Amino acid sequence: MAELLRPSTVLPAIRKPIEFTTADGLKLVGEVATPIGERVATLLTFHPNPTGGGMMDSHIYKKAANRLPALAGLEVVRFNTRGTTSAAGTSEGTYDDGDAEVHDVEAAIKFAVEELGADNLWVVGWSFGTGLALRHAKDSHVRGL
């Protein structure tokens, strides 16, 4: 199948917009892409720094959501941290250089576990998102980074 993949390839999955609320009362927006068949694991993604244009639709995460559900049975959860905008919308709040974003990380993990039923949850960070994951994704539900 790899020879058929192009930069714009979107493979089958169940894609749904999501919203969840942080402990400090902010609404965050995103999307979940779930395999049509068996879900092997859930990837919770944390995007690059929004001050440099990072968001849930940053190309690596967008491509992961477009392909991994079908190719690997991986559910991909993407969302905008506080004050970040993408095609999915703008999450409430203001960027805080990774500090108040602890609430975003905790809310995203809670959403994945309680709303999606993620029982094999993995966290993926990119740039700023890696810092968020290392600092704040210390939760017993997270299998690894």
mmCIF file of C-alpha atoms in Angstrom:
data_model
loop_
_atom_site.group_PDB
_atom_site.id
_atom_site.type_symbol
_atom_site.label_atom_id
_atom_site.label_comp_id
_atom_site.label_asym_id
_atom_site.label_seq_id
_atom_site.Cartn_x
_atom_site.Cartn_y
_atom_site.Cartn_z
ATOM 1 C CA MET A 1 0.000 0.000 0.000
ATOM 2 C CA ALA A 2 2.941 2.375 0.643
ATOM 3 C CA GLU A 3 3.449 2.982 -3.058
ATOM 4 C CA LEU A 4 -0.077 4.422 -3.242
ATOM 5 C CA LEU A 5 0.482 7.035 -0.539
ATOM 6 C CA ARG A 6 0.813 10.652 -1.567
ATOM 7 C CA PRO A 7 1.198 13.753 0.646
ATOM 8 C CA SER A 8 -2.556 14.337 0.468
ATOM 9 C CA THR A 9 -3.633 10.699 0.982
ATOM 10 C CA VAL A 10 -6.534 10.293 3.419
ATOM 11 C CA LEU A 11 -7.338 6.688 4.299
ATOM 12 C CA PRO A 12 -10.631 5.479 5.816
ATOM 13 C CA ALA A 13 -11.322 6.193 9.498
ATOM 14 C CA ILE A 14 -14.119 7.483 11.674
ATOM 15 C CA ARG A 15 -13.319 11.175 12.151
ATOM 16 C CA LYS A 16 -15.179 13.277 14.684
ATOM 17 C CA PRO A 17 -14.719 16.788 16.040
ATOM 18 C CA ILE A 18 -14.166 16.841 19.790
ATOM 19 C CA GLU A 19 -14.419 19.381 22.593
ATOM 20 C CA PHE A 20 -13.446 19.053 26.220
ATOM 21 C CA THR A 21 -13.105 21.403 29.167
ATOM 22 C CA THR A 22 -10.035 21.993 31.309
ATOM 23 C CA ALA A 23 -10.050 22.150 35.112
ATOM 24 C CA ASP A 24 -9.709 25.939 34.844
ATOM 25 C CA GLY A 25 -12.854 26.136 32.681
ATOM 26 C CA LEU A 26 -11.545 26.497 29.116
ATOM 27 C CA LYS A 27 -13.080 24.735 26.108
ATOM 28 C CA LEU A 28 -10.497 23.071 23.864
ATOM 29 C CA VAL A 29 -11.265 21.858 20.338
ATOM 30 C CA GLY A 30 -9.861 19.009 18.299
ATOM 31 C CA GLU A 31 -10.529 15.849 16.319
ATOM 32 C CA VAL A 32 -10.302 12.119 16.875
ATOM 33 C CA ALA A 33 -9.604 9.702 14.024
ATOM 34 C CA THR A 34 -10.615 6.176 15.018
ATOM 35 C CA PRO A 35 -9.926 2.986 13.064
ATOM 36 C CA ILE A 36 -12.918 1.402 11.376
ATOM 37 C CA GLY A 37 -11.672 -1.971 12.624
ATOM 38 C CA GLU A 38 -9.832 -2.889 15.795
ATOM 39 C CA ARG A 39 -8.191 -0.107 17.817
ATOM 40 C CA VAL A 40 -4.714 -1.241 18.879
ATOM 41 C CA ALA A 41 -3.803 1.903 20.806
ATOM 42 C CA THR A 42 -4.642 5.581 21.157
ATOM 43 C CA LEU A 43 -2.111 8.291 20.346
ATOM 44 C CA LEU A 44 -2.673 11.591 22.137
ATOM 45 C CA THR A 45 -0.733 14.264 20.272
ATOM 46 C CA PHE A 46 0.669 17.563 21.534
ATOM 47 C CA HIS A 47 1.444 20.070 18.784
ATOM 48 C CA PRO A 48 4.389 22.442 18.199
ATOM 49 C CA ASN A 49 4.531 25.925 19.691
ATOM 50 C CA PRO A 50 1.557 28.029 18.602
ATOM 51 C CA THR A 51 3.708 31.180 18.657
ATOM 52 C CA GLY A 52 5.540 29.689 15.669
ATOM 53 C CA GLY A 53 2.416 28.459 13.884
ATOM 54 C CA GLY A 54 2.075 25.092 15.646
ATOM 55 C CA MET A 55 -1.422 23.624 15.937
ATOM 56 C CA MET A 56 -3.263 20.316 15.775
ATOM 57 C CA ASP A 57 -3.126 20.403 11.958
ATOM 58 C CA SER A 58 0.669 20.649 11.827
ATOM 59 C CA HIS A 59 1.565 18.427 8.885
ATOM 60 C CA ILE A 60 2.983 15.400 10.706
ATOM 61 C CA TYR A 61 -0.049 15.091 12.961
ATOM 62 C CA LYS A 62 -2.485 15.713 10.136
ATOM 63 C CA LYS A 63 -0.830 12.961 8.090
ATOM 64 C CA ALA A 64 -0.806 10.640 11.111
ATOM 65 C CA ALA A 65 -4.549 11.166 11.600
ATOM 66 C CA ASN A 66 -5.134 10.639 7.875
ATOM 67 C CA ARG A 67 -3.270 7.332 7.724
ATOM 68 C CA LEU A 68 -2.495 5.581 11.015
ATOM 69 C CA PRO A 69 -6.049 4.484 11.838
ATOM 70 C CA ALA A 70 -6.215 2.475 8.597
ATOM 71 C CA LEU A 71 -2.577 1.403 8.376
ATOM 72 C CA ALA A 72 -1.891 0.501 12.001
ATOM 73 C CA GLY A 73 -5.176 0.437 13.926
ATOM 74 C CA LEU A 74 -4.112 3.528 15.862
ATOM 75 C CA GLU A 75 -6.654 6.053 17.073
ATOM 76 C CA VAL A 76 -5.206 9.571 16.758
ATOM 77 C CA VAL A 77 -6.377 12.390 19.025
ATOM 78 C CA ARG A 78 -5.356 15.908 18.014
ATOM 79 C CA PHE A 79 -6.398 19.123 19.729
ATOM 80 C CA ASN A 80 -5.449 22.772 20.019
ATOM 81 C CA THR A 81 -3.988 23.863 23.321
ATOM 82 C CA ARG A 82 -5.287 27.061 24.901
ATOM 83 C CA GLY A 83 -5.385 30.040 22.562
ATOM 84 C CA THR A 84 -4.440 27.980 19.495
ATOM 85 C CA THR A 85 -6.318 28.109 16.171
ATOM 86 C CA SER A 86 -6.668 25.608 13.318
ATOM 87 C CA ALA A 87 -9.338 24.627 10.816
ATOM 88 C CA ALA A 88 -11.127 22.876 13.714
ATOM 89 C CA GLY A 89 -11.501 26.206 15.494
ATOM 90 C CA THR A 90 -9.863 28.111 18.304
ATOM 91 C CA SER A 91 -9.398 26.745 21.792
ATOM 92 C CA GLU A 92 -10.292 29.196 24.529
ATOM 93 C CA GLY A 93 -7.688 30.836 26.720
ATOM 94 C CA THR A 94 -4.247 32.278 26.213
ATOM 95 C CA TYR A 95 -0.900 30.650 25.513
ATOM 96 C CA ASP A 96 1.140 30.375 28.737
ATOM 97 C CA ASP A 97 4.528 29.041 27.584
ATOM 98 C CA GLY A 98 3.667 25.537 28.816
ATOM 99 C CA ASP A 99 2.714 26.416 32.379
ATOM 100 C CA ALA A 100 -1.103 26.685 32.463
ATOM 101 C CA GLU A 101 -1.140 24.127 29.640
ATOM 102 C CA VAL A 102 -0.850 21.518 32.405
ATOM 103 C CA HIS A 103 -4.653 21.795 32.523
ATOM 104 C CA ASP A 104 -4.864 21.139 28.766
ATOM 105 C CA VAL A 105 -2.745 17.998 29.048
ATOM 106 C CA GLU A 106 -4.692 16.682 32.036
ATOM 107 C CA ALA A 107 -8.035 17.363 30.331
ATOM 108 C CA ALA A 108 -6.892 15.661 27.125
ATOM 109 C CA ILE A 109 -5.815 12.539 29.017
ATOM 110 C CA LYS A 110 -9.085 12.504 30.945
ATOM 111 C CA PHE A 111 -11.050 12.860 27.692
ATOM 112 C CA ALA A 112 -9.126 10.037 26.013
ATOM 113 C CA VAL A 113 -9.671 7.683 28.942
ATOM 114 C CA GLU A 114 -13.205 8.586 30.004
ATOM 115 C CA GLU A 115 -14.846 9.544 26.709
ATOM 116 C CA LEU A 116 -12.930 7.418 24.190
ATOM 117 C CA GLY A 117 -12.256 4.468 26.482
ATOM 118 C CA ALA A 118 -8.527 4.519 25.673
ATOM 119 C CA ASP A 119 -7.000 1.588 27.518
ATOM 120 C CA ASN A 120 -3.656 1.644 25.684
ATOM 121 C CA LEU A 121 -2.846 5.365 25.689
ATOM 122 C CA TRP A 122 0.414 6.728 24.296
ATOM 123 C CA VAL A 123 1.491 10.369 24.242
ATOM 124 C CA VAL A 124 3.299 11.938 21.276
ATOM 125 C CA GLY A 125 4.932 15.355 21.482
ATOM 126 C CA TRP A 126 6.495 17.524 18.803
ATOM 127 C CA SER A 127 8.692 20.465 19.801
ATOM 128 C CA PHE A 128 6.649 22.514 22.330
ATOM 129 C CA GLY A 129 4.348 19.495 22.584
ATOM 130 C CA THR A 130 7.248 17.309 23.702
ATOM 131 C CA GLY A 131 7.858 19.713 26.554
ATOM 132 C CA LEU A 132 4.189 19.539 27.518
ATOM 133 C CA ALA A 133 4.272 15.749 27.444
ATOM 134 C CA LEU A 134 7.453 15.457 29.506
ATOM 135 C CA ARG A 135 6.341 18.048 32.063
ATOM 136 C CA HIS A 136 2.651 17.284 32.411
ATOM 137 C CA ALA A 137 1.626 13.866 31.050
ATOM 138 C CA LYS A 138 2.540 12.030 34.228
ATOM 139 C CA ASP A 139 -0.586 9.967 34.584
ATOM 140 C CA SER A 140 -1.016 6.272 35.322
ATOM 141 C CA HIS A 141 -3.198 5.887 32.198
ATOM 142 C CA VAL A 142 -0.302 6.881 29.913
ATOM 143 C CA ARG A 143 1.654 3.815 28.780
ATOM 144 C CA GLY A 144 4.541 5.773 27.312
ATOM 145 C CA LEU A 145 5.873 8.732 25.392
#
